[in-house]
Amino acid sequence: MKKFLLIPFLLFAVFSMAACGGSDEEPSSPEQPGMSGQPDDGDGNDDGSDTPAPGGNGRYLVLYCSRTGHTEGAAQMIRTTLDCDILEVEPQVPYDNDYSSMLSRAQEELAGIRRGNYPAIRTSVEDFDGYDLIFIGYPIWHGSMATPMQSFLHEHAGKLAGKRIALFATSGSSGISASAGEARSLCPDATVIERALLLTSSTLPQMEGRISAWLDEIGAVREEPDTPDASSLKVNISTGDRTITATMEDNAAGRDFLSRLPLEVTLNDYNRMTEKIFYPSPALTTDGAARGCAPEPGDITIYVPWGNVAIFCKSWPHSNDLVKIGRIDGNGIDVLIVEGDVHVRIERQ
């Protein structure tokens, strides 16, 4: 008889917890059961600071905690979109795969935090120097920020002072406002931006689009390699007490040439002052650059079969073996129209 009474009681308890605070992970909502995956323990560094996995964009850091993988999926998508650093915040003792045990531990830890007792975590960061924006991601447990992330913010509040923080969370049905308030209380000297991202069980399928739109709203953009503008394509060519200027082409060969500067080379006279040439080592790339030109005085080219740079002092017929990489500005080529070799220094403006 006692068994029959126990079953309704357990069902009532589980649905009551979900109603009090749904989450995508622990505790999971009835419409979105928790997954059984468990994060790998890894080789945590208990005695020192952890090093985030680096990306190409060092302006941003993604910190996240996740048990079943939903928050981790969002964190990895942010990291991929921005090509930035990422680090998982892990509890000192991994969570049990058993759902009931997880519920019990989550409740105990949340109650402990209300008394000022934060559960131990394995993750620490020495400093946040250089980061313009720090993303904090977590599942919502019973309406609150997951306890490992609360512990992390509590322990690193001083190091996060003056930093900008962007919150993202996953939840079965609960809102994010309560956990945003917790973040502000835990890090009173940081700036938690108002626009947070919440992914619920009904919006997880649109994760990619929602993350992209959110990043645009908060001004987080991926850093792309600098594309030279008109001024950065300019170079100075000096010989003796004379300096002339040239403008390089915005193609692969021109950019490769610019990357080698400054250079000091001897321009050898070729074909009776038709052109002045030198051989860069290694040869400049010509991938993707248009081949073929009829050089005019002042044109800077590559003769592909030999790999030499040729600055033309006279006009020459069209050749499919020439790639134009720049041009001497104005009448500056007059400085190079002399008999014999010319020693020059070439540098960016």
JSON list of C-alpha atoms in Angstrom, two decimals, residues 143-273:
[
{"chain": "A", "resi": 143, "resn": "GLY", "atom": "CA", "xyz": [15.06, 29.94, -11.71]},
{"chain": "A", "resi": 144, "resn": "SER", "atom": "CA", "xyz": [18.68, 30.58, -10.62]},
{"chain": "A", "resi": 145, "resn": "MET", "atom": "CA", "xyz": [22.08, 30.60, -12.29]},
{"chain": "A", "resi": 146, "resn": "ALA", "atom": "CA", "xyz": [23.66, 27.12, -12.17]},
{"chain": "A", "resi": 147, "resn": "THR", "atom": "CA", "xyz": [25.73, 26.81, -9.02]},
{"chain": "A", "resi": 148, "resn": "PRO", "atom": "CA", "xyz": [29.18, 26.19, -10.60]},
{"chain": "A", "resi": 149, "resn": "MET", "atom": "CA", "xyz": [28.93, 29.51, -12.42]},
{"chain": "A", "resi": 150, "resn": "GLN", "atom": "CA", "xyz": [27.76, 31.27, -9.27]},
{"chain": "A", "resi": 151, "resn": "SER", "atom": "CA", "xyz": [30.84, 29.92, -7.50]},
{"chain": "A", "resi": 152, "resn": "PHE", "atom": "CA", "xyz": [33.10, 31.05, -10.33]},
{"chain": "A", "resi": 153, "resn": "LEU", "atom": "CA", "xyz": [31.72, 34.61, -10.32]},
{"chain": "A", "resi": 154, "resn": "HIS", "atom": "CA", "xyz": [31.91, 34.73, -6.53]},
{"chain": "A", "resi": 155, "resn": "GLU", "atom": "CA", "xyz": [35.59, 33.70, -6.57]},
{"chain": "A", "resi": 156, "resn": "HIS", "atom": "CA", "xyz": [36.57, 35.98, -9.48]},
{"chain": "A", "resi": 157, "resn": "ALA", "atom": "CA", "xyz": [34.50, 39.07, -8.66]},
{"chain": "A", "resi": 158, "resn": "GLY", "atom": "CA", "xyz": [37.59, 41.19, -7.97]},
{"chain": "A", "resi": 159, "resn": "LYS", "atom": "CA", "xyz": [39.30, 40.15, -11.21]},
{"chain": "A", "resi": 160, "resn": "LEU", "atom": "CA", "xyz": [36.15, 40.93, -13.18]},
{"chain": "A", "resi": 161, "resn": "ALA", "atom": "CA", "xyz": [35.90, 44.47, -11.82]},
{"chain": "A", "resi": 162, "resn": "GLY", "atom": "CA", "xyz": [35.62, 46.97, -14.66]},
{"chain": "A", "resi": 163, "resn": "LYS", "atom": "CA", "xyz": [34.90, 44.27, -17.24]},
{"chain": "A", "resi": 164, "resn": "ARG", "atom": "CA", "xyz": [31.85, 44.02, -19.50]},
{"chain": "A", "resi": 165, "resn": "ILE", "atom": "CA", "xyz": [29.86, 40.80, -19.15]},
{"chain": "A", "resi": 166, "resn": "ALA", "atom": "CA", "xyz": [27.28, 39.38, -21.56]},
{"chain": "A", "resi": 167, "resn": "LEU", "atom": "CA", "xyz": [24.97, 36.67, -20.21]},
{"chain": "A", "resi": 168, "resn": "PHE", "atom": "CA", "xyz": [23.48, 33.76, -22.12]},
{"chain": "A", "resi": 169, "resn": "ALA", "atom": "CA", "xyz": [21.47, 30.93, -20.59]},
{"chain": "A", "resi": 170, "resn": "THR", "atom": "CA", "xyz": [19.48, 27.84, -21.47]},
{"chain": "A", "resi": 171, "resn": "SER", "atom": "CA", "xyz": [16.20, 26.95, -19.79]},
{"chain": "A", "resi": 172, "resn": "GLY", "atom": "CA", "xyz": [13.19, 24.73, -20.14]},
{"chain": "A", "resi": 173, "resn": "SER", "atom": "CA", "xyz": [10.78, 27.58, -19.46]},
{"chain": "A", "resi": 174, "resn": "SER", "atom": "CA", "xyz": [12.16, 29.91, -16.77]},
{"chain": "A", "resi": 175, "resn": "GLY", "atom": "CA", "xyz": [13.15, 33.50, -17.51]},
{"chain": "A", "resi": 176, "resn": "ILE", "atom": "CA", "xyz": [16.66, 34.94, -17.21]},
{"chain": "A", "resi": 177, "resn": "SER", "atom": "CA", "xyz": [15.96, 38.05, -15.13]},
{"chain": "A", "resi": 178, "resn": "ALA", "atom": "CA", "xyz": [16.56, 36.41, -11.72]},
{"chain": "A", "resi": 179, "resn": "SER", "atom": "CA", "xyz": [19.91, 34.94, -12.77]},
{"chain": "A", "resi": 180, "resn": "ALA", "atom": "CA", "xyz": [20.92, 38.29, -14.33]},
{"chain": "A", "resi": 181, "resn": "GLY", "atom": "CA", "xyz": [20.28, 39.87, -10.94]},
{"chain": "A", "resi": 182, "resn": "GLU", "atom": "CA", "xyz": [22.46, 37.22, -9.33]},
{"chain": "A", "resi": 183, "resn": "ALA", "atom": "CA", "xyz": [25.27, 38.02, -11.77]},
{"chain": "A", "resi": 184, "resn": "ARG", "atom": "CA", "xyz": [25.09, 41.72, -10.89]},
{"chain": "A", "resi": 185, "resn": "SER", "atom": "CA", "xyz": [25.12, 40.93, -7.17]},
{"chain": "A", "resi": 186, "resn": "LEU", "atom": "CA", "xyz": [28.06, 38.56, -7.52]},
{"chain": "A", "resi": 187, "resn": "CYS", "atom": "CA", "xyz": [30.10, 41.01, -9.64]},
{"chain": "A", "resi": 188, "resn": "PRO", "atom": "CA", "xyz": [29.01, 44.46, -8.46]},
{"chain": "A", "resi": 189, "resn": "ASP", "atom": "CA", "xyz": [32.02, 46.21, -10.03]},
{"chain": "A", "resi": 190, "resn": "ALA", "atom": "CA", "xyz": [31.55, 44.66, -13.47]},
{"chain": "A", "resi": 191, "resn": "THR", "atom": "CA", "xyz": [29.12, 45.91, -16.10]},
{"chain": "A", "resi": 192, "resn": "VAL", "atom": "CA", "xyz": [26.53, 43.29, -16.99]},
{"chain": "A", "resi": 193, "resn": "ILE", "atom": "CA", "xyz": [25.02, 44.45, -20.26]},
{"chain": "A", "resi": 194, "resn": "GLU", "atom": "CA", "xyz": [21.23, 44.66, -20.30]},
{"chain": "A", "resi": 195, "resn": "ARG", "atom": "CA", "xyz": [20.66, 42.56, -23.41]},
{"chain": "A", "resi": 196, "resn": "ALA", "atom": "CA", "xyz": [20.99, 38.91, -22.41]},
{"chain": "A", "resi": 197, "resn": "LEU", "atom": "CA", "xyz": [20.27, 35.82, -24.51]},
{"chain": "A", "resi": 198, "resn": "LEU", "atom": "CA", "xyz": [17.88, 33.12, -23.30]},
{"chain": "A", "resi": 199, "resn": "LEU", "atom": "CA", "xyz": [17.42, 29.88, -25.21]},
{"chain": "A", "resi": 200, "resn": "THR", "atom": "CA", "xyz": [14.41, 27.88, -24.01]},
{"chain": "A", "resi": 201, "resn": "SER", "atom": "CA", "xyz": [13.26, 24.43, -25.01]},
{"chain": "A", "resi": 202, "resn": "SER", "atom": "CA", "xyz": [11.06, 26.00, -27.70]},
{"chain": "A", "resi": 203, "resn": "THR", "atom": "CA", "xyz": [13.79, 28.27, -29.15]},
{"chain": "A", "resi": 204, "resn": "LEU", "atom": "CA", "xyz": [16.81, 25.95, -29.07]},
{"chain": "A", "resi": 205, "resn": "PRO", "atom": "CA", "xyz": [16.13, 24.83, -32.68]},
{"chain": "A", "resi": 206, "resn": "GLN", "atom": "CA", "xyz": [16.67, 28.46, -33.75]},
{"chain": "A", "resi": 207, "resn": "MET", "atom": "CA", "xyz": [19.95, 28.72, -31.77]},
{"chain": "A", "resi": 208, "resn": "GLU", "atom": "CA", "xyz": [22.18, 29.74, -34.67]},
{"chain": "A", "resi": 209, "resn": "GLY", "atom": "CA", "xyz": [19.97, 32.58, -35.86]},
{"chain": "A", "resi": 210, "resn": "ARG", "atom": "CA", "xyz": [19.27, 33.85, -32.35]},
{"chain": "A", "resi": 211, "resn": "ILE", "atom": "CA", "xyz": [22.95, 33.87, -31.40]},
{"chain": "A", "resi": 212, "resn": "SER", "atom": "CA", "xyz": [23.91, 35.69, -34.60]},
{"chain": "A", "resi": 213, "resn": "ALA", "atom": "CA", "xyz": [21.23, 38.35, -34.06]},
{"chain": "A", "resi": 214, "resn": "TRP", "atom": "CA", "xyz": [22.19, 38.75, -30.39]},
{"chain": "A", "resi": 215, "resn": "LEU", "atom": "CA", "xyz": [25.88, 39.21, -31.17]},
{"chain": "A", "resi": 216, "resn": "ASP", "atom": "CA", "xyz": [24.97, 41.89, -33.70]},
{"chain": "A", "resi": 217, "resn": "GLU", "atom": "CA", "xyz": [22.79, 43.67, -31.12]},
{"chain": "A", "resi": 218, "resn": "ILE", "atom": "CA", "xyz": [25.54, 43.84, -28.52]},
{"chain": "A", "resi": 219, "resn": "GLY", "atom": "CA", "xyz": [28.21, 44.80, -31.05]},
{"chain": "A", "resi": 220, "resn": "ALA", "atom": "CA", "xyz": [30.33, 41.65, -30.80]},
{"chain": "A", "resi": 221, "resn": "VAL", "atom": "CA", "xyz": [31.98, 41.05, -34.16]},
{"chain": "A", "resi": 222, "resn": "ARG", "atom": "CA", "xyz": [34.56, 38.67, -35.52]},
{"chain": "A", "resi": 223, "resn": "GLU", "atom": "CA", "xyz": [37.92, 40.31, -36.24]},
{"chain": "A", "resi": 224, "resn": "GLU", "atom": "CA", "xyz": [38.99, 39.85, -39.82]},
{"chain": "A", "resi": 225, "resn": "PRO", "atom": "CA", "xyz": [42.52, 40.32, -41.13]},
{"chain": "A", "resi": 226, "resn": "ASP", "atom": "CA", "xyz": [43.17, 43.92, -42.01]},
{"chain": "A", "resi": 227, "resn": "THR", "atom": "CA", "xyz": [42.59, 44.76, -45.65]},
{"chain": "A", "resi": 228, "resn": "PRO", "atom": "CA", "xyz": [45.02, 47.42, -46.78]},
{"chain": "A", "resi": 229, "resn": "ASP", "atom": "CA", "xyz": [43.36, 50.74, -47.55]},
{"chain": "A", "resi": 230, "resn": "ALA", "atom": "CA", "xyz": [44.66, 53.23, -50.08]},
{"chain": "A", "resi": 231, "resn": "SER", "atom": "CA", "xyz": [47.19, 54.77, -47.72]},
{"chain": "A", "resi": 232, "resn": "SER", "atom": "CA", "xyz": [48.60, 51.46, -46.50]},
{"chain": "A", "resi": 233, "resn": "LEU", "atom": "CA", "xyz": [49.35, 50.48, -50.11]},
{"chain": "A", "resi": 234, "resn": "LYS", "atom": "CA", "xyz": [51.81, 53.36, -50.35]},
{"chain": "A", "resi": 235, "resn": "VAL", "atom": "CA", "xyz": [55.57, 52.80, -50.20]},
{"chain": "A", "resi": 236, "resn": "ASN", "atom": "CA", "xyz": [58.65, 55.04, -50.22]},
{"chain": "A", "resi": 237, "resn": "ILE", "atom": "CA", "xyz": [61.60, 54.19, -52.46]},
{"chain": "A", "resi": 238, "resn": "SER", "atom": "CA", "xyz": [64.78, 56.01, -51.42]},
{"chain": "A", "resi": 239, "resn": "THR", "atom": "CA", "xyz": [68.09, 56.23, -53.23]},
{"chain": "A", "resi": 240, "resn": "GLY", "atom": "CA", "xyz": [70.81, 58.63, -52.14]},
{"chain": "A", "resi": 241, "resn": "ASP", "atom": "CA", "xyz": [69.08, 61.82, -51.04]},
{"chain": "A", "resi": 242, "resn": "ARG", "atom": "CA", "xyz": [66.03, 61.25, -53.23]},
{"chain": "A", "resi": 243, "resn": "THR", "atom": "CA", "xyz": [62.76, 59.58, -52.20]},
{"chain": "A", "resi": 244, "resn": "ILE", "atom": "CA", "xyz": [59.93, 58.70, -54.54]},
{"chain": "A", "resi": 245, "resn": "THR", "atom": "CA", "xyz": [56.62, 57.01, -53.81]},
{"chain": "A", "resi": 246, "resn": "ALA", "atom": "CA", "xyz": [54.74, 54.10, -55.30]},
{"chain": "A", "resi": 247, "resn": "THR", "atom": "CA", "xyz": [51.31, 52.58, -54.87]},
{"chain": "A", "resi": 248, "resn": "MET", "atom": "CA", "xyz": [51.07, 48.79, -54.71]},
{"chain": "A", "resi": 249, "resn": "GLU", "atom": "CA", "xyz": [48.25, 46.72, -56.15]},
{"chain": "A", "resi": 250, "resn": "ASP", "atom": "CA", "xyz": [45.71, 45.26, -53.72]},
{"chain": "A", "resi": 251, "resn": "ASN", "atom": "CA", "xyz": [46.31, 41.68, -54.86]},
{"chain": "A", "resi": 252, "resn": "ALA", "atom": "CA", "xyz": [48.07, 38.68, -53.36]},
{"chain": "A", "resi": 253, "resn": "ALA", "atom": "CA", "xyz": [51.40, 39.55, -54.95]},
{"chain": "A", "resi": 254, "resn": "GLY", "atom": "CA", "xyz": [51.21, 43.20, -53.90]},
{"chain": "A", "resi": 255, "resn": "ARG", "atom": "CA", "xyz": [50.33, 42.29, -50.31]},
{"chain": "A", "resi": 256, "resn": "ASP", "atom": "CA", "xyz": [53.15, 39.74, -50.20]},
{"chain": "A", "resi": 257, "resn": "PHE", "atom": "CA", "xyz": [55.56, 42.44, -51.37]},
{"chain": "A", "resi": 258, "resn": "LEU", "atom": "CA", "xyz": [54.30, 44.83, -48.68]},
{"chain": "A", "resi": 259, "resn": "SER", "atom": "CA", "xyz": [54.76, 42.13, -46.02]},
{"chain": "A", "resi": 260, "resn": "ARG", "atom": "CA", "xyz": [58.50, 41.94, -46.84]},
{"chain": "A", "resi": 261, "resn": "LEU", "atom": "CA", "xyz": [59.15, 45.62, -46.20]},
{"chain": "A", "resi": 262, "resn": "PRO", "atom": "CA", "xyz": [61.40, 47.30, -45.33]},
{"chain": "A", "resi": 263, "resn": "LEU", "atom": "CA", "xyz": [63.88, 46.05, -47.94]},
{"chain": "A", "resi": 264, "resn": "GLU", "atom": "CA", "xyz": [67.30, 47.26, -49.03]},
{"chain": "A", "resi": 265, "resn": "VAL", "atom": "CA", "xyz": [68.11, 45.89, -52.47]},
{"chain": "A", "resi": 266, "resn": "THR", "atom": "CA", "xyz": [70.23, 46.61, -55.50]},
{"chain": "A", "resi": 267, "resn": "LEU", "atom": "CA", "xyz": [68.20, 47.11, -58.67]},
{"chain": "A", "resi": 268, "resn": "ASN", "atom": "CA", "xyz": [70.17, 45.66, -61.53]},
{"chain": "A", "resi": 269, "resn": "ASP", "atom": "CA", "xyz": [69.93, 47.35, -64.90]},
{"chain": "A", "resi": 270, "resn": "TYR", "atom": "CA", "xyz": [68.43, 45.02, -67.52]},
{"chain": "A", "resi": 271, "resn": "ASN", "atom": "CA", "xyz": [68.14, 45.36, -71.27]},
{"chain": "A", "resi": 272, "resn": "ARG", "atom": "CA", "xyz": [69.82, 48.77, -71.52]},
{"chain": "A", "resi": 273, "resn": "MET", "atom": "CA", "xyz": [67.72, 50.67, -68.99]}
]
